[in-house]
Amino acid sequence: NYISQMSGYLPDGRLANDKPQSAYIRSSKDESMLDRKRLELESARKQEILRLENERTLELIRKEKESSSSLLAQAELKLQKVEGDVRDMANREKEIKARFDLAEEKLSHREYELEQREAAVKTAEELASRFAKREEEVWNKENELKGREENIRKAEELIAQARADAEALRTASRDRSQKISQRSRAWDEQRTNDLQQLADQRRALDERTHRLQAELAEREAALSVKEQKLRVDAEQLHASRAGAAQNEERARALASSDLNRIQADISRATKELEVLATQKEQHTAKLTDLVRQVDEMDRKLRQLSNAEADAVHAVRATESATQEALAAGHKKVESLERQRVDLTSEIASLKTRRDQLEKQLKSDKEAWEKEHKSEMETFKVQRQSARAELDRVRGEVTLLMEQQEARARALDEWAEAEDERLRTARQRLQAQE
């Protein structure tokens, strides 16, 4: 509107002093000239608007760029500060590590001195430990011998038990043999009695036959009856003889069965005796081996006794030499004793000092690790915050640039469209002229 008023035209394209009742604008040429001027003025106005819009857009872009640059600079400063803090922490960590290494070196030197002095004390302690070790070996050997004696005793008990079992089996076998003999005698007596009864019955039958034959001549009339009676008696006698024979066969079968069973028992008992004899031989072999081991242990025990006697003799000789040395240099021994006491006291002091240094180093290390961990966590949080802030600023700048570019593209497209419309209008006017 301002541009239109300055150029003498109204916003709708009419002149400011143009009156509706004017009679001057009637020809088509004047209208074309007016349209051309109006188009030119409108084009100039739009170009001025576009220029102002572009200037305002450029100013906004410049301000946003300055703001973005300021934010980027602040983020870079924060990042540099964080990196400087990291370098400071690294330098501090190096200093603490150097102090820790120096303390460890001092402690190692102290430990080396302590080890040298402890070695001198251990040399004296080894002499006492050797004798104690030898006594322990002798004690272990005695326990081992006692264990083997116990094994021998158990083996002898097993052998005695096996012998008792074998004797019990022999006794049982003898009892069974006696029972079999008694049964056999009883069967023989029963058989003899049966045979005696049969013989008596036969003699009685013979006597009766003779008596009947003697009476045959006298009693011929009753011969048939008597013969029938004799035939019946003969049949009964034959039946009794057959029963006696069957009883005898049955008794023989029973006796044979008992005899077979007894023989089987005897065979089984014989096998058991053979197994017991084999076990006895095995136990005898084990006993022989145990006796051999006992002899070997006795030999080793004698060797140990001889070695112990030699050691006792050496100890006594050493004690004698020591007594002589003590008698010859009592003051020197007292000096060495004082040195030993001082050395022991110094070793205890060094141990206490070492423990204190270790506790102090441990405490310093824990404090340093805790402080280092806290500083690293703080640094990590600060770095993450700085990174997030930097990413946020970059994202805002990128979004702002994209928005400005989109706005510039829209203005360019609008300007091109206006230029195209103006060119079309000019071409239309030129065509009308």
XYZ file of C-alpha atoms in Angstrom:
433
model
C 0.000 0.000 0.000
C 2.816 2.311 0.828
C 4.486 1.617 -2.521
C 1.176 2.079 -4.346
C 0.515 5.409 -2.619
C 4.051 6.605 -3.369
C 3.627 5.788 -7.039
C 0.256 7.639 -7.200
C -1.901 4.546 -7.561
C -4.432 2.905 -5.348
C -4.159 -0.775 -4.358
C -6.723 -1.776 -6.995
C -4.578 -0.186 -9.775
C -6.467 3.103 -10.201
C -4.789 6.486 -9.964
C -5.226 8.298 -6.741
C -6.892 11.291 -8.462
C -8.889 9.133 -10.883
C -12.578 9.827 -10.743
C -15.282 7.433 -11.771
C -16.870 10.083 -13.847
C -13.671 10.791 -15.862
C -14.334 10.885 -19.559
C -10.742 10.821 -20.661
C -10.146 7.049 -20.463
C -12.257 5.650 -23.203
C -10.027 4.449 -25.945
C -8.480 1.004 -25.959
C -5.010 2.470 -26.350
C -5.331 4.433 -23.170
C -6.655 1.351 -21.400
C -3.694 -0.696 -22.619
C -1.277 1.923 -21.405
C -3.029 2.021 -18.073
C -2.980 -1.766 -17.830
C 0.707 -1.787 -18.680
C 1.494 0.819 -16.068
C -0.654 -0.978 -13.557
C 1.137 -4.236 -14.256
C 4.501 -2.548 -14.002
C 3.549 -0.938 -10.734
C 2.169 -4.205 -9.416
C 5.302 -6.006 -10.514
C 7.452 -3.358 -8.851
C 5.342 -3.610 -5.726
C 5.579 -7.398 -5.635
C 9.294 -7.273 -6.308
C 9.671 -4.784 -3.461
C 7.614 -7.054 -1.203
C 9.696 -10.041 -2.297
C 12.896 -8.114 -1.645
C 11.719 -7.070 1.814
C 10.621 -10.626 2.543
C 13.963 -11.953 1.366
C 15.801 -9.402 3.486
C 13.721 -10.319 6.503
C 14.258 -14.022 5.836
C 17.992 -13.495 5.424
C 18.037 -11.498 8.658
C 16.217 -14.312 10.458
C 18.583 -16.854 8.977
C 21.559 -14.729 10.032
C 20.211 -14.365 13.567
C 19.456 -18.081 13.792
C 22.902 -18.870 12.434
C 24.429 -16.562 15.034
C 22.329 -18.236 17.750
C 23.293 -21.673 16.464
C 26.946 -20.665 16.278
C 26.724 -19.378 19.843
C 25.147 -22.642 21.019
C 27.738 -24.646 19.107
C 30.512 -22.541 20.596
C 29.096 -23.073 24.100
C 28.823 -26.802 23.477
C 32.394 -26.897 22.159
C 33.550 -24.979 25.238
C 31.753 -27.457 27.498
C 33.265 -30.350 25.579
C 36.735 -28.815 25.806
C 36.222 -28.280 29.532
C 35.168 -31.897 29.987
C 38.163 -33.084 27.957
C 40.405 -30.867 30.089
C 38.889 -32.446 33.214
C 39.559 -35.875 31.735
C 43.182 -34.951 31.086
C 43.471 -33.613 34.638
C 42.022 -36.840 35.986
C 44.424 -38.855 33.823
C 47.373 -36.820 35.115
C 46.114 -37.235 38.657
C 45.715 -40.954 38.078
C 49.308 -41.122 36.826
C 50.531 -39.275 39.918
C 48.592 -41.589 42.234
C 49.862 -44.612 40.327
C 53.436 -43.307 40.577
C 53.010 -42.860 44.331
C 51.476 -46.312 44.559
C 54.368 -47.836 42.570
C 56.883 -46.050 44.807
C 55.115 -47.360 47.910
C 55.055 -50.866 46.438
C 58.768 -50.603 45.631
C 59.514 -49.566 49.215
C 57.321 -52.362 50.505
C 59.076 -54.866 48.213
C 62.447 -53.689 49.519
C 61.218 -54.067 53.090
C 59.833 -57.496 52.296
C 63.152 -58.529 50.745
C 65.011 -57.470 53.885
C 62.424 -59.261 56.001
C 62.763 -62.416 53.903
C 66.555 -62.325 54.304
C 66.197 -62.095 58.051
C 63.460 -64.701 58.157
C 65.730 -67.056 56.189
C 68.290 -66.831 58.982
C 65.606 -67.725 61.526
C 64.262 -70.588 59.367
C 67.742 -72.116 59.200
C 67.655 -72.511 62.973
C 64.082 -73.798 62.914
C 64.844 -76.471 60.297
C 67.192 -78.298 62.696
C 64.358 -78.773 65.183
C 61.848 -79.690 62.479
C 64.125 -82.465 61.131
C 64.166 -84.286 64.450
C 60.397 -83.830 64.811
C 59.925 -85.125 61.272
C 62.076 -88.179 62.022
C 60.058 -88.868 65.176
C 56.880 -88.567 63.132
C 58.226 -91.057 60.568
C 59.078 -93.545 63.349
C 55.610 -93.030 64.817
C 54.012 -93.634 61.424
C 56.094 -96.799 60.940
C 55.010 -98.057 64.366
C 51.377 -97.363 63.502
C 51.847 -99.172 60.192
C 53.368 -102.174 61.993
C 50.478 -102.162 64.443
C 48.071 -102.135 61.518
C 49.836 -105.090 59.905
C 49.868 -106.970 63.218
C 46.144 -106.357 63.451
C 45.722 -107.735 59.904
C 47.785 -110.814 60.862
C 45.638 -111.300 63.962
C 42.476 -111.085 61.864
C 43.941 -113.569 59.360
C 44.789 -115.986 62.200
C 41.246 -115.621 63.514
C 39.907 -116.424 60.036
C 42.173 -119.492 59.826
C 41.070 -120.636 63.290
C 37.438 -120.145 62.283
C 38.036 -122.132 59.083
C 39.661 -124.922 61.094
C 36.754 -124.920 63.537
C 34.292 -125.104 60.625
C 36.253 -128.014 59.106
C 36.311 -129.827 62.458
C 32.578 -129.262 62.814
C 32.048 -130.729 59.353
C 34.219 -133.748 60.253
C 32.228 -134.230 63.459
C 28.947 -134.004 61.534
C 30.283 -136.512 58.998
C 31.287 -138.938 61.762
C 27.845 -138.566 63.362
C 26.174 -139.304 60.045
C 28.438 -142.337 59.515
C 27.562 -143.641 62.988
C 23.854 -143.150 62.285
C 24.217 -144.990 58.963
C 26.072 -147.834 60.693
C 23.379 -148.078 63.369
C 20.649 -148.170 60.716
C 22.580 -150.827 58.757
C 22.979 -152.997 61.888
C 19.288 -152.570 62.659
C 18.394 -153.647 59.130
C 20.735 -156.648 59.386
C 19.151 -157.661 62.709
C 15.667 -157.268 61.204
C 16.687 -159.378 58.209
C 18.183 -162.053 60.454
C 14.996 -162.157 62.531
C 12.861 -162.440 59.378
C 15.065 -165.260 58.042
C 14.914 -167.026 61.425
C 11.139 -166.773 61.439
C 10.990 -168.189 57.905
C 13.317 -171.024 58.880
C 11.170 -171.826 61.963
C 8.044 -171.814 59.868
C 9.745 -174.152 57.350
C 10.808 -176.574 60.063
C 7.309 -176.549 61.473
C 5.955 -177.248 58.022
C 8.382 -180.107 57.531
C 7.433 -181.637 60.874
C 3.775 -181.325 60.061
C 4.381 -182.942 56.656
C 6.163 -185.865 58.261
C 3.379 -186.163 60.760
C 0.782 -186.097 58.037
C 2.673 -188.699 56.001
C 2.804 -190.934 59.088
C -0.876 -190.533 59.565
C -1.521 -190.997 55.784
C -1.560 -194.670 55.967
C -3.802 -194.672 58.990
C -6.273 -192.104 57.781
C -6.549 -192.754 54.087
C -10.249 -192.025 54.190
C -9.673 -188.461 55.294
C -6.787 -187.921 52.859
C -8.639 -185.699 50.452
C -9.825 -183.387 53.218
C -6.433 -183.254 54.789
C -4.776 -182.760 51.390
C -7.146 -179.877 50.725
C -6.343 -178.438 54.090
C -2.652 -178.933 53.464
C -3.039 -177.254 50.047
C -4.727 -174.281 51.703
C -2.038 -174.190 54.338
C 0.599 -174.417 51.606
C -0.992 -171.481 49.758
C -1.090 -169.423 52.943
C 2.503 -170.321 53.604
C 3.414 -169.338 50.055
C 1.573 -166.003 50.487
C 3.354 -165.334 53.764
C 6.670 -166.177 52.082
C 5.845 -163.772 49.193
C 4.941 -160.998 51.715
C 8.154 -161.627 53.590
C 10.102 -161.400 50.310
C 8.340 -158.144 49.436
C 9.108 -156.743 52.874
C 12.708 -157.739 52.430
C 12.903 -156.051 48.986
C 11.256 -152.952 50.400
C 13.716 -152.857 53.283
C 16.565 -153.344 50.822
C 15.283 -150.439 48.658
C 14.984 -148.188 51.704
C 18.429 -149.190 52.849
C 19.832 -148.557 49.347
C 18.138 -145.131 49.210
C 19.485 -144.197 52.643
C 22.876 -145.506 51.610
C 22.841 -143.387 48.433
C 21.746 -140.318 50.402
C 24.439 -140.957 52.959
C 27.014 -141.385 50.184
C 25.819 -138.070 48.633
C 26.175 -136.384 52.036
C 29.637 -137.881 52.363
C 30.525 -136.646 48.842
C 29.213 -133.157 49.614
C 31.068 -133.098 52.916
C 34.206 -134.257 51.060
C 33.838 -131.407 48.571
C 33.307 -128.935 51.404
C 36.425 -130.317 53.063
C 38.312 -129.858 49.778
C 37.078 -126.219 49.516
C 38.079 -125.644 53.120
C 41.465 -127.168 52.366
C 41.842 -124.802 49.391
C 40.843 -121.840 51.556
C 43.255 -123.073 54.186
C 46.035 -123.149 51.581
C 45.097 -119.606 50.466
C 45.018 -118.361 54.059
C 48.322 -120.129 54.642
C 49.794 -118.346 51.609
C 48.420 -115.017 52.858
C 49.772 -115.761 56.311
C 53.152 -116.578 54.767
C 53.044 -113.296 52.828
C 52.060 -111.413 55.981
C 54.881 -113.099 57.880
C 57.254 -112.095 55.094
C 55.946 -108.512 55.275
C 56.332 -108.550 59.045
C 59.908 -109.770 58.636
C 60.510 -107.012 56.094
C 59.007 -104.459 58.475
C 61.175 -105.838 61.276
C 64.207 -105.433 59.049
C 63.187 -101.863 58.180
C 62.439 -101.206 61.843
C 65.914 -102.447 62.732
C 67.319 -100.157 60.035
C 65.295 -97.273 61.451
C 66.461 -98.168 64.936
C 70.051 -98.176 63.726
C 69.473 -94.852 61.964
C 67.829 -93.504 65.094
C 70.777 -94.691 67.166
C 73.135 -93.005 64.708
C 71.033 -89.848 64.883
C 71.008 -89.972 68.673
C 74.754 -90.490 68.630
C 75.142 -87.545 66.234
C 72.841 -85.414 68.389
C 74.783 -86.355 71.472
C 78.044 -85.574 69.698
C 76.568 -82.268 68.582
C 75.379 -81.566 72.107
C 78.830 -82.393 73.419
C 80.440 -80.113 70.864
C 77.887 -77.464 71.701
C 78.630 -77.780 75.387
C 82.317 -77.456 74.637
C 81.630 -74.427 72.437
C 79.442 -72.955 75.153
C 82.136 -73.555 77.713
C 84.742 -72.023 75.409
C 82.702 -69.026 74.204
C 79.865 -68.330 76.629
C 79.995 -64.611 75.966
C 79.808 -65.134 72.226
C 76.740 -67.324 72.687
C 75.119 -64.661 74.859
C 75.885 -62.076 72.166
C 74.360 -64.314 69.519
C 71.332 -64.832 71.743
C 70.932 -61.079 72.153
C 71.296 -60.669 68.388
C 68.674 -63.351 67.883
C 66.297 -61.618 70.289
C 66.945 -58.278 68.605
C 66.465 -59.883 65.202
C 63.205 -61.483 66.331
C 62.022 -58.175 67.736
C 63.020 -56.371 64.557
C 61.280 -59.015 62.439
C 58.128 -58.571 64.516
C 58.445 -54.800 64.136
C 58.975 -55.156 60.389
C 55.956 -57.449 60.149
C 53.887 -54.906 62.045
C 55.195 -52.126 59.809
C 54.511 -54.222 56.718
C 50.967 -54.906 57.897
C 50.482 -51.183 58.535
C 51.857 -50.321 55.084
C 49.677 -52.958 53.466
C 46.613 -51.624 55.297
C 47.538 -48.039 54.358
C 48.164 -49.017 50.731
C 44.912 -50.941 50.672
C 43.056 -47.980 52.190
C 44.710 -45.517 49.768
C 43.990 -47.804 46.850
C 40.340 -48.207 47.862
C 39.986 -44.429 48.365
C 41.681 -43.750 45.021
C 39.541 -46.341 43.259
C 36.406 -44.887 44.858
C 37.422 -41.316 43.937
C 38.474 -42.394 40.448
C 35.195 -44.241 39.982
C 33.210 -41.215 41.186
C 35.179 -38.847 38.935
C 34.807 -41.186 35.972
C 31.064 -41.461 36.571
C 30.823 -37.653 36.849
C 32.909 -37.256 33.724
C 30.792 -39.836 31.941
C 27.605 -38.009 32.925
C 29.087 -34.637 31.900
C 30.314 -36.022 28.615
C 26.955 -37.633 27.897
C 25.216 -34.366 28.821
C 27.588 -32.356 26.593
C 27.119 -34.841 23.766
C 23.360 -34.701 24.188
C 23.426 -30.875 24.290
C 25.640 -30.766 21.212
C 23.384 -33.212 19.381
C 20.330 -31.197 20.412
C 21.888 -27.917 19.199
C 22.987 -29.526 15.962
C 19.524 -30.969 15.498
C 17.928 -27.569 16.121
C 20.367 -25.881 13.718
C 19.741 -28.551 11.105
C 15.969 -28.215 11.547
C 16.240 -24.422 11.372
C 18.359 -24.597 8.230
C 15.893 -27.004 6.678
C 12.999 -24.708 7.583
C 14.835 -21.658 6.153
C 15.717 -23.566 3.015
C 12.099 -24.680 2.667
C 10.954 -21.096 3.208
C 13.497 -19.804 0.665
C 12.376 -22.441 -1.820
C 8.762 -21.443 -1.251
C 9.662 -17.742 -1.794
C 11.595 -18.632 -4.927
C 8.692 -20.649 -6.232
C 6.272 -17.810 -5.404
C 8.576 -15.270 -7.088
C 8.917 -17.475 -10.154
C 5.136 -17.875 -10.275
C 4.676 -14.083 -10.012
C 7.296 -13.500 -12.681
C 5.585 -16.005 -14.899
C 2.242 -14.344 -14.292
C 3.727 -10.904 -15.070
C 5.359 -12.221 -18.226
C 2.084 -13.721 -19.273
C 0.315 -10.419 -18.615
C 2.958 -8.489 -20.571
C 2.696 -10.914 -23.447
C -1.064 -10.557 -23.355
C -0.768 -6.743 -23.399
C 1.760 -6.853 -26.183
C -0.531 -9.093 -28.137
C -3.416 -6.679 -27.569
C -1.285 -3.755 -28.772
